[in-house]
Coordinates of C-alpha atoms in Angstrom, one line a residue:
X1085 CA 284.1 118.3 148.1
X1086 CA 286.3 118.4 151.0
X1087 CA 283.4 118.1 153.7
X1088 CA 282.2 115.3 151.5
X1089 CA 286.1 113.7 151.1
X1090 CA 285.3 113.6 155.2
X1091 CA 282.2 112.2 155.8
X1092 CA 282.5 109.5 153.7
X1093 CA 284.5 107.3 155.8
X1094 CA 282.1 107.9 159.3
X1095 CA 279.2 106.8 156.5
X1096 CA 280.5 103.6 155.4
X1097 CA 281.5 102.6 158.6
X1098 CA 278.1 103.7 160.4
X1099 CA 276.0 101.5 157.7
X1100 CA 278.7 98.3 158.2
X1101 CA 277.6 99.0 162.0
X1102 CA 274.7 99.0 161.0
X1103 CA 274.3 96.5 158.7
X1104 CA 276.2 93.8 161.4
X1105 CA 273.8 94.8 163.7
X1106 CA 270.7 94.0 161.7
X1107 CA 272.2 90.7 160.4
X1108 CA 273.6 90.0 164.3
X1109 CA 271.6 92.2 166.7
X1110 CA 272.6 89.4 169.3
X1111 CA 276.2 89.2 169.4
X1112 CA 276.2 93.3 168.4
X1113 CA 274.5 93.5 172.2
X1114 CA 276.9 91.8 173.4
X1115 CA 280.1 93.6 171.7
X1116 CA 278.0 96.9 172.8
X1117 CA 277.7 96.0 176.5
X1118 CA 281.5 94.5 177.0
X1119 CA 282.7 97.8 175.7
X1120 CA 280.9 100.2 178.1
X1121 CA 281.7 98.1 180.4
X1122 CA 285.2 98.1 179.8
X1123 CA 284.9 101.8 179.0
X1124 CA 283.4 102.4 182.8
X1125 CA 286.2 100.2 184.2
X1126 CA 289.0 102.7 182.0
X1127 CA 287.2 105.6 183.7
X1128 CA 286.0 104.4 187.3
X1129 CA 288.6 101.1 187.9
X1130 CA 286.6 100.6 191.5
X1131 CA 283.6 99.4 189.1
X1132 CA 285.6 96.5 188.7
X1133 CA 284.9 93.8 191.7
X1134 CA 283.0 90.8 192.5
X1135 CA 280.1 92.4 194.6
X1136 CA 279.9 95.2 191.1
X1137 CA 279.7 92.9 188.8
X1138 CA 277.5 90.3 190.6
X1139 CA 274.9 93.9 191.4
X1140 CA 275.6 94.1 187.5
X1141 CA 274.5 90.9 186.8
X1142 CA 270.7 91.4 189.2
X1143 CA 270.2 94.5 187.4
X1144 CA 270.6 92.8 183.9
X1145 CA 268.4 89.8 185.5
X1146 CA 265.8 92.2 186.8
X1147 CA 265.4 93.7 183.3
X1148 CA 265.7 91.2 181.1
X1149 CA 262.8 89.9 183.4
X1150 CA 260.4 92.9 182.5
X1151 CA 261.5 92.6 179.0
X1152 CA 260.4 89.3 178.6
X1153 CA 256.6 89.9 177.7
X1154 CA 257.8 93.3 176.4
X1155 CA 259.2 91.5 173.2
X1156 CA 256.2 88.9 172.9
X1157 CA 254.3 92.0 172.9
X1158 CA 256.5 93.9 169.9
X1159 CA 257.2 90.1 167.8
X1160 CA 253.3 90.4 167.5
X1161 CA 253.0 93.9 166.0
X1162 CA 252.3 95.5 169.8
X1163 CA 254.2 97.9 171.8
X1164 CA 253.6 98.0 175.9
X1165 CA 254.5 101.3 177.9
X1166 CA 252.6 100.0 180.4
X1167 CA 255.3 98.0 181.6
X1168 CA 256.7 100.2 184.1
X1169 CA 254.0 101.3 185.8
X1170 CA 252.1 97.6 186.7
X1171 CA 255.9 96.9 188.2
X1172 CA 255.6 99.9 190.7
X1173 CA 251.5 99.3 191.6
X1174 CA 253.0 95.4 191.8
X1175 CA 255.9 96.2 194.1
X1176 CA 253.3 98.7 196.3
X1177 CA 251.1 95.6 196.8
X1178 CA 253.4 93.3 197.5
X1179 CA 254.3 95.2 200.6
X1180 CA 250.9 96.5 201.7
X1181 CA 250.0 92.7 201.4
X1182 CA 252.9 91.2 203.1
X1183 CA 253.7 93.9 205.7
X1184 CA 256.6 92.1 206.6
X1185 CA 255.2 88.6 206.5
X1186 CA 256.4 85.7 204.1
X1187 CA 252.3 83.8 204.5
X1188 CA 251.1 86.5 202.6
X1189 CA 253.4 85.7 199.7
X1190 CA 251.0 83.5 197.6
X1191 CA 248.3 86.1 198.4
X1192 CA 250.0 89.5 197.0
X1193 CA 251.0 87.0 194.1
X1194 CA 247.5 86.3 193.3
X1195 CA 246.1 89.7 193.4
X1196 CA 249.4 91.3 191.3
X1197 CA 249.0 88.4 188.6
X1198 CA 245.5 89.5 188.3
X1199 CA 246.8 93.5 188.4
X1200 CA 249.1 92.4 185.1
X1201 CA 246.4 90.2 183.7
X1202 CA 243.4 92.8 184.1
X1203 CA 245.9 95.9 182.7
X1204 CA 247.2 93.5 179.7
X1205 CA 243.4 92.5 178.7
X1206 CA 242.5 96.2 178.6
X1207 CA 245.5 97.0 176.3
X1208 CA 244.7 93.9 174.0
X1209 CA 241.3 95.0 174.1
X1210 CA 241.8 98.4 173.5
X1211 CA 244.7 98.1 170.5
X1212 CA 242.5 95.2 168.5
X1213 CA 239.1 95.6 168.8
X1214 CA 238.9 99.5 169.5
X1215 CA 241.8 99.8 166.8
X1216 CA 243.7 102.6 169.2
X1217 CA 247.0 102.7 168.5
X1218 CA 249.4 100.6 170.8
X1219 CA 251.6 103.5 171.5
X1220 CA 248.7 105.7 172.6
X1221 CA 247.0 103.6 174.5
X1222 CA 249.6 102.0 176.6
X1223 CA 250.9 105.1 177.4
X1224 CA 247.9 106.4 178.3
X1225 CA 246.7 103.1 180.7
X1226 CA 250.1 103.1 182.3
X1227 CA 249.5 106.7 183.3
X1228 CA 245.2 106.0 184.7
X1229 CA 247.4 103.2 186.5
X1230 CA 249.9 105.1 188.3
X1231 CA 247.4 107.9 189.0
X1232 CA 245.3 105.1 190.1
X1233 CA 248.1 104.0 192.6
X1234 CA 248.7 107.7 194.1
X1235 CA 244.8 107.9 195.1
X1236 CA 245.1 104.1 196.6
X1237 CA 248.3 104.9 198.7
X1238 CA 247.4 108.8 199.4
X1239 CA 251.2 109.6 197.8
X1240 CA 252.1 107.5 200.7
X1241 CA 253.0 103.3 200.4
X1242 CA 253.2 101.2 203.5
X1243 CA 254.7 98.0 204.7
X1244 CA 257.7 95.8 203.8
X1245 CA 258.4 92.5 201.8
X1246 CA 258.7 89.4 204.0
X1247 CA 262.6 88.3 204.9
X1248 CA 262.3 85.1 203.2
X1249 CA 260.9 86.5 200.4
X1250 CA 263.7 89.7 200.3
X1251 CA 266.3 86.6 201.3
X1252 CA 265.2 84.7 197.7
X1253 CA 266.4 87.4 195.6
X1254 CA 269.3 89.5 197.2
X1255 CA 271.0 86.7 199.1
X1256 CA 274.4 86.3 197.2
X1257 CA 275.6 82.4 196.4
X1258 CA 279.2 81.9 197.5
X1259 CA 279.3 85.3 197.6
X1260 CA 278.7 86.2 194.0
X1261 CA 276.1 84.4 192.5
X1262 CA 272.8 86.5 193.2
X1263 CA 269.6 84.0 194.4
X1264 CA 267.6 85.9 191.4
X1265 CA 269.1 84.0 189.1
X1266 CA 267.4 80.9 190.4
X1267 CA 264.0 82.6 189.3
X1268 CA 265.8 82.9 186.2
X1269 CA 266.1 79.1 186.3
X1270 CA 262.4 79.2 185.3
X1271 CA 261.5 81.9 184.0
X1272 CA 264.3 81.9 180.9
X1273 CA 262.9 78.8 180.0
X1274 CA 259.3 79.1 180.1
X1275 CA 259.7 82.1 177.9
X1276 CA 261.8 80.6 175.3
X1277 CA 259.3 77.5 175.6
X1278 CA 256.2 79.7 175.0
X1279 CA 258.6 81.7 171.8
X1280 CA 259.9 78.9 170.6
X1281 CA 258.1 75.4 171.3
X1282 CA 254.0 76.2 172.3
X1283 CA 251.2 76.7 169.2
X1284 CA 250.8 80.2 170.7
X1285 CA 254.8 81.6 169.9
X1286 CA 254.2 80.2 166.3
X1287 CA 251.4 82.1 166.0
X1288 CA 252.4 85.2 167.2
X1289 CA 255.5 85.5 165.2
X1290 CA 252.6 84.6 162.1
X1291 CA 250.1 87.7 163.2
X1292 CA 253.5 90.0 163.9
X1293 CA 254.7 89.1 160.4
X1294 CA 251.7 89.2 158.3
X1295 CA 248.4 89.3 159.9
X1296 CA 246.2 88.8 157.1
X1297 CA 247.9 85.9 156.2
X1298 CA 247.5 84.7 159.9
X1299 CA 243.4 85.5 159.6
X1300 CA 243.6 83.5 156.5
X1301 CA 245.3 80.5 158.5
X1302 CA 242.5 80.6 160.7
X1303 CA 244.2 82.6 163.4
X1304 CA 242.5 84.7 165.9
X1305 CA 244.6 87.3 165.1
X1306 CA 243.1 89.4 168.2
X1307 CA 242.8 86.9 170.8
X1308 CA 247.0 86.6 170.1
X1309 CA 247.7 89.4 170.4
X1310 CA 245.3 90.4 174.0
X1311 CA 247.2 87.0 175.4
X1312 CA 250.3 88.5 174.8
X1313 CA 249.7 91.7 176.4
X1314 CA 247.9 89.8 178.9
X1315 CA 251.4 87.6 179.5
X1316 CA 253.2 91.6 179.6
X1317 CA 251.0 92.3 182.1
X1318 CA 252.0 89.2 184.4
X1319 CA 255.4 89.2 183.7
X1320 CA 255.4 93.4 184.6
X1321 CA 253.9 92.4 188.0
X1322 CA 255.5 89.4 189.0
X1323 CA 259.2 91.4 188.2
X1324 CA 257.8 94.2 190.2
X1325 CA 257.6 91.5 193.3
X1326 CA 261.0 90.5 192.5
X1327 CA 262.1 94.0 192.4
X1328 CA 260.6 95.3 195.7
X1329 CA 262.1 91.8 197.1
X1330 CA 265.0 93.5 196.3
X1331 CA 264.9 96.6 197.4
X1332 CA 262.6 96.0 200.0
X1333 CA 261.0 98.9 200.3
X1334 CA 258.1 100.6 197.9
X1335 CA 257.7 104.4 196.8
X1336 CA 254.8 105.3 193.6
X1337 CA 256.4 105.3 190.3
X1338 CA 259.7 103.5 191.4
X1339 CA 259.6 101.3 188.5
X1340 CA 258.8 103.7 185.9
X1341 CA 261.9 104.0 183.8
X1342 CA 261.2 99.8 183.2
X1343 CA 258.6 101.2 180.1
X1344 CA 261.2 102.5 178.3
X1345 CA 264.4 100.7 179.2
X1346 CA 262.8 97.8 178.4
X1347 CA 261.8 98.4 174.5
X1348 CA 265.0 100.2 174.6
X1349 CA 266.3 96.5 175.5
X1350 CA 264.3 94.4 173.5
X1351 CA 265.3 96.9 170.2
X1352 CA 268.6 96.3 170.6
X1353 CA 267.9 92.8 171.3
X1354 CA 267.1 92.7 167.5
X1355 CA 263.0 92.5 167.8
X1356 CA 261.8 94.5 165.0
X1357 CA 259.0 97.7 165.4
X1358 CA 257.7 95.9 162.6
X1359 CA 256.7 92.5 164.1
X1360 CA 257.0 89.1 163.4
X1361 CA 261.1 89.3 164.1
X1362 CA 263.1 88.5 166.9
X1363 CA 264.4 86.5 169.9
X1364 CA 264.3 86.9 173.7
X1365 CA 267.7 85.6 173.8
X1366 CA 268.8 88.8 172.2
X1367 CA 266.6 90.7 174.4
X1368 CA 268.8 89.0 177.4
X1369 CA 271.6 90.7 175.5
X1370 CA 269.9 94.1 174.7
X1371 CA 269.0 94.4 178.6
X1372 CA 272.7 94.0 179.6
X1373 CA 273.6 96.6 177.2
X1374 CA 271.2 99.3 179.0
X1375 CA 272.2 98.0 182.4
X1376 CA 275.6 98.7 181.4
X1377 CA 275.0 101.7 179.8
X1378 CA 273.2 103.2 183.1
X1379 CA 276.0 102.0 185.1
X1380 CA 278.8 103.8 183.1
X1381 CA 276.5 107.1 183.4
X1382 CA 276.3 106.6 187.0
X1383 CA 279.8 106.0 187.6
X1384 CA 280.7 109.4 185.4
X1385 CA 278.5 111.4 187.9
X1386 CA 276.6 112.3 185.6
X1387 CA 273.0 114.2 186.4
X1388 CA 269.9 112.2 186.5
X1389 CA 268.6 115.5 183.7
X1390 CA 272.0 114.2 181.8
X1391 CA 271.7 110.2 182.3
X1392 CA 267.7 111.0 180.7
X1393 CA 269.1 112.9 178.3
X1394 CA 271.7 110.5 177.2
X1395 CA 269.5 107.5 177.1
X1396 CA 266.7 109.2 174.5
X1397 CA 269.5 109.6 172.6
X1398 CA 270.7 106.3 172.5
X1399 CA 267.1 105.2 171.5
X1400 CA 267.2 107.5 168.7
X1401 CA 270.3 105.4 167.9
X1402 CA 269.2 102.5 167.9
X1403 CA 266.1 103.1 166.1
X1404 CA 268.2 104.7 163.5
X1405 CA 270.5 101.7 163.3
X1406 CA 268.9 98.8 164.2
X1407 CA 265.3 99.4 162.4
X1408 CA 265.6 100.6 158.9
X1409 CA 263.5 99.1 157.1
X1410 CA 260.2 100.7 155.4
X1411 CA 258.0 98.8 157.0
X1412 CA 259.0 100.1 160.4
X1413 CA 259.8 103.9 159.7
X1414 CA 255.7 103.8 158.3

């Protein structure tokens, strides 16, 4: 009775948490990210300055970038692990292309857009016609493409992104501002456009929703769903450019940890396992809560074994609390 006298209180106020975050998974990514920010601050006050907030505010950029086909993929009823791995092959052609040359640019663009295209077809493919499930397949694609990537290289990537290039995403506005944001200046919108305003988003949230209703609309139910893959696919490789552009420098697997951060983003973003629900705009939020949770573990000095361990617990989390429904626990 006592125990139970106890528990009671952490109960009600874990399902009002959780019960705000389903009804406001948006503004609850928000609240969650100023408050491990503000935590790291309390613990490590050096991790507040300009140049930490504006590297803050690349990293959130950067992810929210590969998130962005990530929850096209999961509003239609998909789920892409591939994610990280097409951002490291992208980054490793990108320099082996450009070896230090900006007129390559449009040329390593053109072969990674067909990188993410090719990988995103064989995951469409694979999940709707085959009938594989998403989660096995992705996972096992990403991993054929990062061995793929070890034999290519021999373990061992070479060259270096052009300066221009490198310039356009690290060079710092008035000292803050980072020059990735102006990619943002296009890409934020083209991906709410496609969501929100093209034939194709309405569709998609239709098949994610209900897809027999959707065949029964006369929707292609698996051509959707391969085109938003195929759109993952792009959007993995072209923030694998931007992200070698920022570090300038490519090593196999560096992007890896993108599969999971980013459906870790997205889910706290408020996109539902289920389908048919959610918003990039909370996805935006959800990315700056994982940036900021990485930060605060690497400002506690904590082990990378202890940051891993910390993060699959935050998933479990969030699974817990932002996806509750039936439809998603089946």
């Amino acid at each position: 009775m006592h125990n139970s006298a106890v528990l009671r209180p952490i109960t009600n106020l874990f399902g009002k948490v959780s019960g705000f975050a389903n009804r406001n998974p948006t503004r609850m990514a928000i609240i969650l990210g100023l408050g491990l920010y503000a935590f790291t601050v309390f613990q490590v006050p050096g991790a507040f300055s300009v140049q930490a907030i504006s590297t803050l505010f690349m990293m959130t950029l950067l992810l929210s970038f590969a998130s962005a086909g990530q929850t096209m993929v999961l509003i239609g009823g998909g789920m892409d692990f591939t994610v990280g791995a097409v951002m490291s092959v992208a980054a490793m052609i990108t320099t082996s292309i450009m070896r230090g040359e900006d007129g390559r640019f449009l040329q390593a663009f053109a072969v990674c857009m067909l990188l993410g295209a090719a990988v995103g077809f064989i995951n469409g493919v694979c999940t709707t016609k085959v009938g594989l499930p998403a989660l096995v397949v992705t996972l096992a694609i990403g991993n054929v493409v990062t061995r793929m990537s070890y034999l290519v290289t021999a373990g061992t990537p070479v060259g270096r992104v052009g300066p221009a290039f490198a310039s356009s995403v690290i060079y710092r506005h008035f000292g803050f501002i980072p020059s990735l944001a102006l990619y943002a200046l296009i890409l934020f919108p083209l991906v709410f456009y496609i969501l929100y305003r093209s034939r194709f988003g309405r569709q998609l949230y239709l098949v994610g929703n209900n897809p027999e209703a959707a065949r029964l609309c006369g929707i292609n139910v698996n051509k959707i769903k391969t085109i938003s893959y195929m759109i993952s696919g792009m959007l993995s490789a072209f923030t694998g450019m931007l992200g070698v552009g920022m570090l300038q420098a490519s090593r196999n697997q560096m992007f890896d940890a993108y599969a999971y951060q980013s459906l870790i983003a997205v889910v706290v973003g408020g996109t539902s396992f289920a389908g048919g629900v959610g918003t990039y705009g909370g996805t935006i939020a959800g990315s700056m809560v994982m940036v900021m949770l990485n930060n605060m573990l690497t400002a506690l000095n904590l082990s990378q074994r202890v940051r891993e361990i910390t993060l699959g617990l935050v998933l479990v989390l969030i699974l817990v609390m932002y996806n509750r429904r039936k439809g998603v626990r089946q």
